[in-house]
Short mmCIF file of C-alpha atoms and ligand atoms in Angstrom, two decimals:
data_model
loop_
_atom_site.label_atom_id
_atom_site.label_comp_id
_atom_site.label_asym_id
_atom_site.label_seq_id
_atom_site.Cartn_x
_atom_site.Cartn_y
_atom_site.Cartn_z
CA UNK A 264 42.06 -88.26 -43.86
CA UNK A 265 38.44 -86.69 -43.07
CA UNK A 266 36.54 -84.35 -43.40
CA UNK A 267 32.49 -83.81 -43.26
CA UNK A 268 30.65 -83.85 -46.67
CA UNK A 269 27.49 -81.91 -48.08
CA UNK A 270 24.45 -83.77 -49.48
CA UNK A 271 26.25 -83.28 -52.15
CA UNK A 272 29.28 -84.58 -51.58
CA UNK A 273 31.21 -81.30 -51.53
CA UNK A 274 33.63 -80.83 -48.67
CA UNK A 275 33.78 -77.34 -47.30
CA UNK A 276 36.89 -76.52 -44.68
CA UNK A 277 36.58 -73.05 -43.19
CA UNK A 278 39.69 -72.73 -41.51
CA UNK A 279 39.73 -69.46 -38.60
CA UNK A 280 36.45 -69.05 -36.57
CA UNK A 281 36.68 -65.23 -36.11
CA UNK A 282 33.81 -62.66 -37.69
CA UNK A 283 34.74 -64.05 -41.33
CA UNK A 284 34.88 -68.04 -40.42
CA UNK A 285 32.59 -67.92 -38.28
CA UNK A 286 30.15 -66.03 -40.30
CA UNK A 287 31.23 -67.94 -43.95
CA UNK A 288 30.60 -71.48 -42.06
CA UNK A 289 26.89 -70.29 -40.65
CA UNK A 290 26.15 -69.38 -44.35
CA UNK A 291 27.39 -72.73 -45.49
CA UNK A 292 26.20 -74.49 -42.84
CA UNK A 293 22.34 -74.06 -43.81
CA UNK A 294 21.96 -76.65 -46.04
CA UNK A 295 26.06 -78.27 -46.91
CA UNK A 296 28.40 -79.85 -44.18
CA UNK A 297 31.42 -77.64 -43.21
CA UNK A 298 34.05 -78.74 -41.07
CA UNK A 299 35.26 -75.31 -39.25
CA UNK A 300 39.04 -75.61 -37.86
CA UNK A 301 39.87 -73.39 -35.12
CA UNK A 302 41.64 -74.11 -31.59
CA UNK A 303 39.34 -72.07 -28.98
CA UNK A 304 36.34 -73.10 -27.16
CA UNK A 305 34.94 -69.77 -26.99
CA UNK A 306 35.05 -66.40 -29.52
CA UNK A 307 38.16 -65.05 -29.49
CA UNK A 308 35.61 -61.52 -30.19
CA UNK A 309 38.99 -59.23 -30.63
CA UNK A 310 36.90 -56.01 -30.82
CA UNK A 311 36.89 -56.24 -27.01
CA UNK A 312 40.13 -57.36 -26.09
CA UNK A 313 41.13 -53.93 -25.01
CA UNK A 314 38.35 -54.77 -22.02
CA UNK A 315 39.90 -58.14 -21.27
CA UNK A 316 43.25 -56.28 -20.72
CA UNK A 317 42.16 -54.01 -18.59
CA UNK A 318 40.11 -56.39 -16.40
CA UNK A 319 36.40 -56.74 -17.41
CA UNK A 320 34.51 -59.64 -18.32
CA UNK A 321 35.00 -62.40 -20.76
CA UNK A 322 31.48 -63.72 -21.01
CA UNK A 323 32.04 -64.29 -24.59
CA UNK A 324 30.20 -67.14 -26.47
CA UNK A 325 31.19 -70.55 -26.94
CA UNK A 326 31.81 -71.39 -30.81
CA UNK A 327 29.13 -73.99 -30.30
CA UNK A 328 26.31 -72.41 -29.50
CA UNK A 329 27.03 -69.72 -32.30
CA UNK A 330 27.44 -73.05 -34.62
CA UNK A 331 23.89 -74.55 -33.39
CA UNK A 332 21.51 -74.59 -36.23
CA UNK A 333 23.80 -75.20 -38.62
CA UNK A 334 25.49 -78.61 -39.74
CA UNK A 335 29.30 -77.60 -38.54
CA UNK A 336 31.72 -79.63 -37.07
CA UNK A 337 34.09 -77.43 -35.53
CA UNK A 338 37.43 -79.14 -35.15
CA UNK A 339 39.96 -77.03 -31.98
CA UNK A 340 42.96 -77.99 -33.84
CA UNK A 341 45.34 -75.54 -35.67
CA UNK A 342 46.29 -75.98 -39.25
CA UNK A 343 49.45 -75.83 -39.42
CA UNK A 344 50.45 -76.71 -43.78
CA UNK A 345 47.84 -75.97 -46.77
CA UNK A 346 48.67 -78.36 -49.76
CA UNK A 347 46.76 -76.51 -52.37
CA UNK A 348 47.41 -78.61 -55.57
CA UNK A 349 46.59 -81.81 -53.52
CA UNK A 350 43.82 -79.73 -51.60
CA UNK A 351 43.83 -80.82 -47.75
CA UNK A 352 45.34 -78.97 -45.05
CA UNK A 353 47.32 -80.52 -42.55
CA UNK A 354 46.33 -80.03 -38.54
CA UNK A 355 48.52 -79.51 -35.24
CA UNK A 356 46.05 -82.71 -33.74
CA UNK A 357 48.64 -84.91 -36.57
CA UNK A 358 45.34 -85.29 -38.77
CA UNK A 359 44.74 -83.91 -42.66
CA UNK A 360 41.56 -82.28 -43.87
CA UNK A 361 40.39 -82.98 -47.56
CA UNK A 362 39.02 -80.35 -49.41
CA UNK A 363 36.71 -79.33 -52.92
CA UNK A 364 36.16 -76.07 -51.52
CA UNK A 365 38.44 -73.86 -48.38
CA UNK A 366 37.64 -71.10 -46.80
CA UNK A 367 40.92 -69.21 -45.68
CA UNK A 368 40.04 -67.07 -42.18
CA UNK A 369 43.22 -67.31 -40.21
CA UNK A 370 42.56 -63.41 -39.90
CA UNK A 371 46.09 -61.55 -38.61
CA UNK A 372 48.00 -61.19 -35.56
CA UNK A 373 49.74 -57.92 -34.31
CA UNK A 374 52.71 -57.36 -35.94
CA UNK A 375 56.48 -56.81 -34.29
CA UNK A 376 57.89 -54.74 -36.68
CA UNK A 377 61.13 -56.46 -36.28
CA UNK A 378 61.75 -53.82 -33.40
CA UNK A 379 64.36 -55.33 -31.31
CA UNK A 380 63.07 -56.37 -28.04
CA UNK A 381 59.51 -56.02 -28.74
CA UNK A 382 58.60 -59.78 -28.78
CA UNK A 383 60.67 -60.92 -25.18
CA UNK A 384 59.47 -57.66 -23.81
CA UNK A 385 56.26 -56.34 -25.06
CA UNK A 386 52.75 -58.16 -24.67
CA UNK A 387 50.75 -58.00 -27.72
CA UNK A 388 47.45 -57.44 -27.29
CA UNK A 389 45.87 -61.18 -28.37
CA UNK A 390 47.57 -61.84 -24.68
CA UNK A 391 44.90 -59.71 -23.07
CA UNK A 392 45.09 -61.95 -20.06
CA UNK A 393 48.56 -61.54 -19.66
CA UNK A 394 48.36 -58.35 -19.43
CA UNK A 395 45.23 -57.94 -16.84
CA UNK A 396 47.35 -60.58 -15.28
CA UNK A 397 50.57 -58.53 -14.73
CA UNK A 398 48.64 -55.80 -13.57
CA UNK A 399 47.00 -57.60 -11.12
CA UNK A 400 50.13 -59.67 -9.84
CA UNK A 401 51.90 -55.94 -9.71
CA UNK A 402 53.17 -55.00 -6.01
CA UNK A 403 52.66 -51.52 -6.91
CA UNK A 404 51.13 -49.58 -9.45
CA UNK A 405 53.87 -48.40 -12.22
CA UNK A 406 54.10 -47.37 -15.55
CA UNK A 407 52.74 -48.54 -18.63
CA UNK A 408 53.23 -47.88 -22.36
CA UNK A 409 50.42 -48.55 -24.93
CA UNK A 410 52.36 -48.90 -28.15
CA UNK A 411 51.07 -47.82 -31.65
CA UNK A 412 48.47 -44.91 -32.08
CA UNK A 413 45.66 -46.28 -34.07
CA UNK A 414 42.35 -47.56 -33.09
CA UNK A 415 43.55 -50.21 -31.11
CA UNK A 416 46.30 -48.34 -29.29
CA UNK A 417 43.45 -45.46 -28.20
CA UNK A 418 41.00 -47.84 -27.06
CA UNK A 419 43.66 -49.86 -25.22
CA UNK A 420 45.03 -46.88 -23.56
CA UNK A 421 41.87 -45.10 -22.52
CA UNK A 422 40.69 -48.26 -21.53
CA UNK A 423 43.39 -49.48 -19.12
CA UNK A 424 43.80 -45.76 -17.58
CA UNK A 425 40.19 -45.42 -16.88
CA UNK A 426 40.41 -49.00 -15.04
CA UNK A 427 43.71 -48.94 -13.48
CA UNK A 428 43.95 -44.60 -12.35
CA UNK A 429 46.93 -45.43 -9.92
CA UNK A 430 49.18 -46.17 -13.47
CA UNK A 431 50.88 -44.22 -15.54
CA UNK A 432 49.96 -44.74 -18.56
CA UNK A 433 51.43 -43.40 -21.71
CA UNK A 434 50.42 -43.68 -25.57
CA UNK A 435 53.30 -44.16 -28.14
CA UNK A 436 52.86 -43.06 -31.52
CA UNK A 437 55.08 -43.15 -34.79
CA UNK A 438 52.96 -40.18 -36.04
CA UNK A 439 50.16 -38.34 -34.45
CA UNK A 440 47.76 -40.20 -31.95
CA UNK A 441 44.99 -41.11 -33.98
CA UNK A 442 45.87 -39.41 -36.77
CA UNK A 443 43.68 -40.91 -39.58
CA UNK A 444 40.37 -39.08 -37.65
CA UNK A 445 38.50 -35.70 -38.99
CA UNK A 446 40.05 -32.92 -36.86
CA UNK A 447 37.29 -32.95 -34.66
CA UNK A 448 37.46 -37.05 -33.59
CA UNK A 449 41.11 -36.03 -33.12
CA UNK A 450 40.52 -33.29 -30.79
CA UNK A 451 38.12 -35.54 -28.55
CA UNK A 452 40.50 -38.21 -28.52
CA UNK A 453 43.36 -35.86 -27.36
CA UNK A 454 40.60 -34.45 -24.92
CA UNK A 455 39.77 -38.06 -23.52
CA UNK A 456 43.44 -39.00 -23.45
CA UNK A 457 44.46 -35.81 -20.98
CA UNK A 458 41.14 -36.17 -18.96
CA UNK A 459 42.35 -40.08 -18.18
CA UNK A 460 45.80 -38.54 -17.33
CA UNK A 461 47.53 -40.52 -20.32
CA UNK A 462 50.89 -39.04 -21.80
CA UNK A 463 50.75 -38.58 -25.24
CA UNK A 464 54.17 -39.30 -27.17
CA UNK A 465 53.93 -38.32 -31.17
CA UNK A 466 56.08 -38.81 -33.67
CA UNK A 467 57.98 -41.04 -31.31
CA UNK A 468 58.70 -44.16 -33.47
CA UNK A 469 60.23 -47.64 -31.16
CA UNK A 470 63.73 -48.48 -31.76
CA UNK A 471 63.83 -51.11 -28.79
CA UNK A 472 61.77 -51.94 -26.29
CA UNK A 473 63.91 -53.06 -22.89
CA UNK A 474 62.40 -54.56 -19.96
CA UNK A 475 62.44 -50.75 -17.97
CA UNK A 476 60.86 -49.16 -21.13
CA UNK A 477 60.98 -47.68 -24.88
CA UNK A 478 63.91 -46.32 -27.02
CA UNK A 479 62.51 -44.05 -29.69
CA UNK A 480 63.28 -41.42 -31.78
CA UNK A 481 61.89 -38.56 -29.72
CA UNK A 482 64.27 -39.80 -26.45
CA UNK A 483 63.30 -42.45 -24.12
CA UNK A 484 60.26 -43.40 -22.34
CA UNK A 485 59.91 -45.65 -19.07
CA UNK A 486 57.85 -48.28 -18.89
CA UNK A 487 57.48 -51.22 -16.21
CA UNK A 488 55.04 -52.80 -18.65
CA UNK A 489 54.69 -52.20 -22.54
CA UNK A 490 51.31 -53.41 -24.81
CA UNK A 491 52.14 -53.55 -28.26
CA UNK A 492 48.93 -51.99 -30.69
CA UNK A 493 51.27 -51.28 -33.45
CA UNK A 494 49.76 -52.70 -36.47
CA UNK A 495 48.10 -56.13 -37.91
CA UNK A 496 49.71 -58.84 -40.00
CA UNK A 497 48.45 -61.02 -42.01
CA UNK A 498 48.43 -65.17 -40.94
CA UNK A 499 51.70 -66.39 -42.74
CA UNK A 500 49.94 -69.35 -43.88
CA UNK A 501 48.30 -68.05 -47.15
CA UNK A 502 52.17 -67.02 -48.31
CA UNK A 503 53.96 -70.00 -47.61
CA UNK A 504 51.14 -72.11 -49.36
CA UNK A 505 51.49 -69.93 -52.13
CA UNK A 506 48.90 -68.47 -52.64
CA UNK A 507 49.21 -65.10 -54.44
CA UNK A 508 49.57 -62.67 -52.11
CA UNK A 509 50.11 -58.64 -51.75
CA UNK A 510 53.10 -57.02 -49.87
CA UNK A 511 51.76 -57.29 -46.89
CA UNK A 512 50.87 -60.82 -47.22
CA UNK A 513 46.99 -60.01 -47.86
CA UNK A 514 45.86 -62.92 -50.40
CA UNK A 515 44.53 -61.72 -53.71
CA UNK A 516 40.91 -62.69 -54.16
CA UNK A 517 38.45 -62.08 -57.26
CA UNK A 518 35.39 -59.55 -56.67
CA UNK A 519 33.86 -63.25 -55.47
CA UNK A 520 36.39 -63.19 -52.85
CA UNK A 521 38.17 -66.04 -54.42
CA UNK A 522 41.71 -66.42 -54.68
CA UNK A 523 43.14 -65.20 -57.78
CA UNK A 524 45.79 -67.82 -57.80
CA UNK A 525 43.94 -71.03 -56.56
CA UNK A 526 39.78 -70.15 -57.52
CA UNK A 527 38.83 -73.40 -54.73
CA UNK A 528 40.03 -71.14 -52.30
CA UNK A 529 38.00 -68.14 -50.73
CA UNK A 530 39.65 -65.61 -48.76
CA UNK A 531 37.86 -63.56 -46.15
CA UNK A 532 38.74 -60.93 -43.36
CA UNK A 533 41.98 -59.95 -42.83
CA UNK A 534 43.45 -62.70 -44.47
CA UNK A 535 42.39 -60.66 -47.88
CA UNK A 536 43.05 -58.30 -49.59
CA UNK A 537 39.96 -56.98 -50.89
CA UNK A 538 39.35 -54.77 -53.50
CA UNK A 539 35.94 -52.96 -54.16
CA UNK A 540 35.32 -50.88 -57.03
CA UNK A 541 34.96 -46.93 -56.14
CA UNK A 542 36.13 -48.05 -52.48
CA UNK A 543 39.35 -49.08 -53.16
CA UNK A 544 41.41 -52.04 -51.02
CA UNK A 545 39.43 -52.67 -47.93
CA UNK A 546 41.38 -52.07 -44.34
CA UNK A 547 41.34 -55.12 -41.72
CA UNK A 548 38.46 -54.75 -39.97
CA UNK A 549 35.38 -56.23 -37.89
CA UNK A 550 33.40 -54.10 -40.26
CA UNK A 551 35.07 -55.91 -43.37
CA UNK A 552 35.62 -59.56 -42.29
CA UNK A 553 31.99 -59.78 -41.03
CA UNK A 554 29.96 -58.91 -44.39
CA UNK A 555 32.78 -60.95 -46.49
CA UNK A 556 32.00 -63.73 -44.32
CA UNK A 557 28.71 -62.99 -44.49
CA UNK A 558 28.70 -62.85 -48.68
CA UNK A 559 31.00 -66.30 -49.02
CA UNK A 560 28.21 -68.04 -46.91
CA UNK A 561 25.24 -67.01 -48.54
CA UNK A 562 27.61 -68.02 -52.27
CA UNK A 563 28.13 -71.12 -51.09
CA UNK A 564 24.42 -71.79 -50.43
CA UNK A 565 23.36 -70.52 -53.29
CA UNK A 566 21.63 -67.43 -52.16
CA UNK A 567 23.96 -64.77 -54.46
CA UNK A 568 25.82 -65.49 -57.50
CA UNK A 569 26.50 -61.18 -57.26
CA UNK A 570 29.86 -59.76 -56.90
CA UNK A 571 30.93 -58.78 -53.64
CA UNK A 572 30.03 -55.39 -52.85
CA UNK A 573 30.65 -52.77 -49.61
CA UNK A 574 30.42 -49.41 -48.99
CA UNK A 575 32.06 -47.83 -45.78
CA UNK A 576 29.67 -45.55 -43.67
CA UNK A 577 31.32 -44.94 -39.94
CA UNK A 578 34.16 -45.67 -37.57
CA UNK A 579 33.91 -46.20 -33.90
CA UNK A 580 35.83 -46.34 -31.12
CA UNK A 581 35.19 -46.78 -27.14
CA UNK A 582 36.99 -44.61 -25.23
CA UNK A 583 37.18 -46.19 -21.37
CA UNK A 584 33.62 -47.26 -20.47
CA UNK A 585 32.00 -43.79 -20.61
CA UNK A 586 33.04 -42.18 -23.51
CA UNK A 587 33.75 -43.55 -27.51
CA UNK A 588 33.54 -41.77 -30.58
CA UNK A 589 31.38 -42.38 -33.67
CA UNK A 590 33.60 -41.15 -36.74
CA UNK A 591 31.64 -40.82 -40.24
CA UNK A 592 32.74 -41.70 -43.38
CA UNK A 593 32.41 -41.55 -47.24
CA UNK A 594 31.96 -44.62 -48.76
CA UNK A 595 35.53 -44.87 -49.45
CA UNK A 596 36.38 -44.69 -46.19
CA UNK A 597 38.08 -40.92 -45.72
CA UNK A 598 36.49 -38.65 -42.78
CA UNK A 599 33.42 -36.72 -42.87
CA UNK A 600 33.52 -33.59 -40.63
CA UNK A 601 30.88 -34.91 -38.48
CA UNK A 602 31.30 -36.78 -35.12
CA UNK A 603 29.41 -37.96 -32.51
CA UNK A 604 31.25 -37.80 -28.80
CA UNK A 605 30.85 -38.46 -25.30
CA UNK A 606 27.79 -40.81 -24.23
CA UNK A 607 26.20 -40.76 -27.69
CA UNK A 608 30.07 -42.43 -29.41
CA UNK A 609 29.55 -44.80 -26.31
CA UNK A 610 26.44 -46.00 -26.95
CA UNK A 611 26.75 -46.26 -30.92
CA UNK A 612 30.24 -48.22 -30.49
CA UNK A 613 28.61 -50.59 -27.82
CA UNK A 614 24.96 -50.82 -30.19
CA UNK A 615 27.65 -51.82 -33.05
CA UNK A 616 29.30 -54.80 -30.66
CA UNK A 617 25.92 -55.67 -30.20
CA UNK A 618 25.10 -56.02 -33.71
CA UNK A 619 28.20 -58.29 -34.91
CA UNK A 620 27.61 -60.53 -31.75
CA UNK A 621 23.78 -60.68 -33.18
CA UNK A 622 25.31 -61.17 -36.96
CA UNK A 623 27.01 -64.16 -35.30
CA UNK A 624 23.97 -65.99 -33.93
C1 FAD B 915 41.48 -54.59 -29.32
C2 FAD B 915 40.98 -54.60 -30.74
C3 FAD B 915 39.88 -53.80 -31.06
C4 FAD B 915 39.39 -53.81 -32.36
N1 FAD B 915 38.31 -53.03 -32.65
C5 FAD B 915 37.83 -53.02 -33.90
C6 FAD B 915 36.69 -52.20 -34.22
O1 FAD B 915 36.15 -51.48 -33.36
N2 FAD B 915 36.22 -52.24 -35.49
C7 FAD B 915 36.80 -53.01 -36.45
O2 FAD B 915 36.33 -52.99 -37.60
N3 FAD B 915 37.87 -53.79 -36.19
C8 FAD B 915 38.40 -53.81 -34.95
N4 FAD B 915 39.48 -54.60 -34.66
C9 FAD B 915 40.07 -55.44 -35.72
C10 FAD B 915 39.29 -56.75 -35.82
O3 FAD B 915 39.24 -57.39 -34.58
C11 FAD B 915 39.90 -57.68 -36.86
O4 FAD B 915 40.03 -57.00 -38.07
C12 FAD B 915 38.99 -58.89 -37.04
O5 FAD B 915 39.04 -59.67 -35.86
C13 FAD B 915 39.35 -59.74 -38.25
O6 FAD B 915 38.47 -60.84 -38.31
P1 FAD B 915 38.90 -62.21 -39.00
O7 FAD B 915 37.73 -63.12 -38.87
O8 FAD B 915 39.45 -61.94 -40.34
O9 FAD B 915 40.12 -62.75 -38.16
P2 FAD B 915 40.35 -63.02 -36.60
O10 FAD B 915 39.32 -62.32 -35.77
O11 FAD B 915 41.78 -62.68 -36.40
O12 FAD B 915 40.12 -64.60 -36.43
C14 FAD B 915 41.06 -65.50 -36.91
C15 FAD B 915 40.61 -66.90 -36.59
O13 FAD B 915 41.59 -67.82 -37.08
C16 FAD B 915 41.98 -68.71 -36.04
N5 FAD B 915 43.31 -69.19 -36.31
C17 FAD B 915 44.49 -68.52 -36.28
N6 FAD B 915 45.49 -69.33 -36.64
C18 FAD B 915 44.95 -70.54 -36.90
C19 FAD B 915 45.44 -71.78 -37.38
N7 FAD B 915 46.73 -71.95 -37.65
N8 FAD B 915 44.56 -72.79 -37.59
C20 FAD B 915 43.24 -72.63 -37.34
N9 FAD B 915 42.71 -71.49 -36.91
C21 FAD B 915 43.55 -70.45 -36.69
C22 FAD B 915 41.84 -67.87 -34.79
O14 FAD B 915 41.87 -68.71 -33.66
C23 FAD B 915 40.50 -67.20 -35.09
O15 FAD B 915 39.46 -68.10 -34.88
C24 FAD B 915 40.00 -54.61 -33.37
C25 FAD B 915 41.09 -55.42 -33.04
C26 FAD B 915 41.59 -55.41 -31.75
C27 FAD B 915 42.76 -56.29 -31.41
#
């Protein structure tokens, strides 16, 4: 067994280098040794997958540079079992981690629903490369199905029919299309969705997904190629440990993010569920795993002994390379009237990537 040691002797594990990880291990990092377990090179920088599917670049850091500065070790393994009473956490490499303190970041994957077919036949869209792949390999342009009608779904969908006009592309919802938005985000979306020539199936829930296309409840829709948007999971990892966990799978952390169950444990980003006083239980999010990571690395060096605290204040979304929308919100999250559309959404959805790639540096 190994693992790097503080000054002080304290071994810190962050396990997952996305927003949270990465963000919890820089904290640490400033003055304690962290070993940070996670297998890519590079930021996996999910916000922008929707461009890697549809074909645009993938200049995204390496996880070293972002670490430099700080005393990390990043190990590319995967963890694959977390032995909480004897604290260490057992890799894919065959190796074992000790621990005093972990940092749980193994974020959340998109989730299949169970829906019959959807895993042989659908391509989730963490396989962003498959999917700019298949397009490209395709003889002729056909039809494609963007399933699930949230943020991810719209940006994937107005993304891939602004690069790719010869498709077809459709956008599969179980309710409306982007039906959490103030009526007036809605009404852009619907207007940037017909102006990109993408079908718009509501209330349309997936029964099976076949290699030709989609059974739903509203009939059945063709499609040569199907990406799946429909909703995040949780990493199964936290559950089977046994850590406590809510319905979804969300572990149950403290207002210092810890767990509730095991207190050497933080849990950050989508991994947790997070619950903020006059807020309520945080969604998954860029916008929540970055400041969580944020707050767990400036705890662990010493630089807050607070409570955790957030307070909503927008949504955005791109919308193909010209357009986006910038959505505000209460604190708690529910829709303001007020939007901003068109070049303005753009540019505040791209200054907002900027910022979390600069929060990472
Ligand atoms: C296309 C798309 C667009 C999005 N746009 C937005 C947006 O505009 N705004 C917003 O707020 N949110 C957005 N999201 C959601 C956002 O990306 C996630 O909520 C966010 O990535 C969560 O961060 P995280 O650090 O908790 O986890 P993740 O980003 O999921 O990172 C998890 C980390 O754990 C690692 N890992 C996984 N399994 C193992 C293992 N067994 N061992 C070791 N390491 C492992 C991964 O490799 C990764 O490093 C978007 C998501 C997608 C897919």
């Amino acid at each position: 067994m190994s693992s790097s040691t503080s000054s002080t002797g304290k071994r810190i594990v962050v396990l997952g280098a996305g927003y949270a990880g990465l963000t919890a291990a820089k904290g640490a990092g400033r003055h304690h040794r962290v070993t940070l377990v996670a297998p890519e090179e590079r930021l996996l920088h999910r916000i922008r997958q929707h461009e890697a599917a549809a074909g645009r670049g993938r200049d995204w850091p390496a996880i070293a540079d972002l670490a430099r500065g700080r005393t990390i070790e990043h190990r590319r393994a995967r963890a694959v079992e977390l032995d909480l009473a004897g604290r260490k956490v057992a890799l894919d490499d065959g190796t074992s981690l000790g621990y005093d303190t972990l940092v749980y970041a193994l974020g959340s994957r998109t989730a299949w629903h169970d829906v019959p077919g959807a895993a042989e036949h659908a391509h989730p869209v963490e396989r962003a490369t498959e999917v700019r792949r298949l397009i490209r390999e395709a003889e002729h342009p056909g039809t494609l199905a963007v399933v699930g009608g949230g943020a991810t779904g719209i940006e994937l969908a107005t993304e891939l029919a602004e690069a790719h006009p010869d498709w077809r592309v459709r956008i599969v919802a179980a309710g409306r299309v982007g039906g959490t938005y103030s009526p007036k985000g809605r009404a852009h979306i619907r207007r940037v969705l017909d102006r990109l020539g993408v079908a718009v199936h509501e209330n349309a829930t997936v029964t099976e997904v076949t290699p030709d296309g989609l059974r739903t409840t509203a009939g059945p829709i063709e499609a040569g190629l199907t990406v799946w948007a429909a909703s995040l999971e949780p990493h199964p990892l936290a559950a089977q440990a046994g850590l406590a966990v809510d319905e979804r799978g969300r572990a149950l952390v403290d207002d210092h993010l810890r767990s509730r169950s095991h207190p050497d444990v933080h849990v950050v980003g989508d991994a947790a569920a997070v619950t903020v006083p006059g807020v309520g239980t945080l969604r998954m999010g860029c916008a929540t795993a970055l400041p969580q990571g944020q707050y767990v690395g400036r705890l662990l060096d010493g630089r807050t002994a607070k409570p955790f605290s957030f307070r909503y204040v927008v949504q955005c979304l791109s919308l193909g390379r010209r357009d986006g929308l910038l959505q505000l919100v209460h604190p708690d999250d529910s829709m303001k009237p007020t939007v901003l559309t068109g070049t303005a959404g753009r540019l505040a959805k791209a200054g907002i990537v900027s910022v979390v790639l600069g929060a990472l540096k």
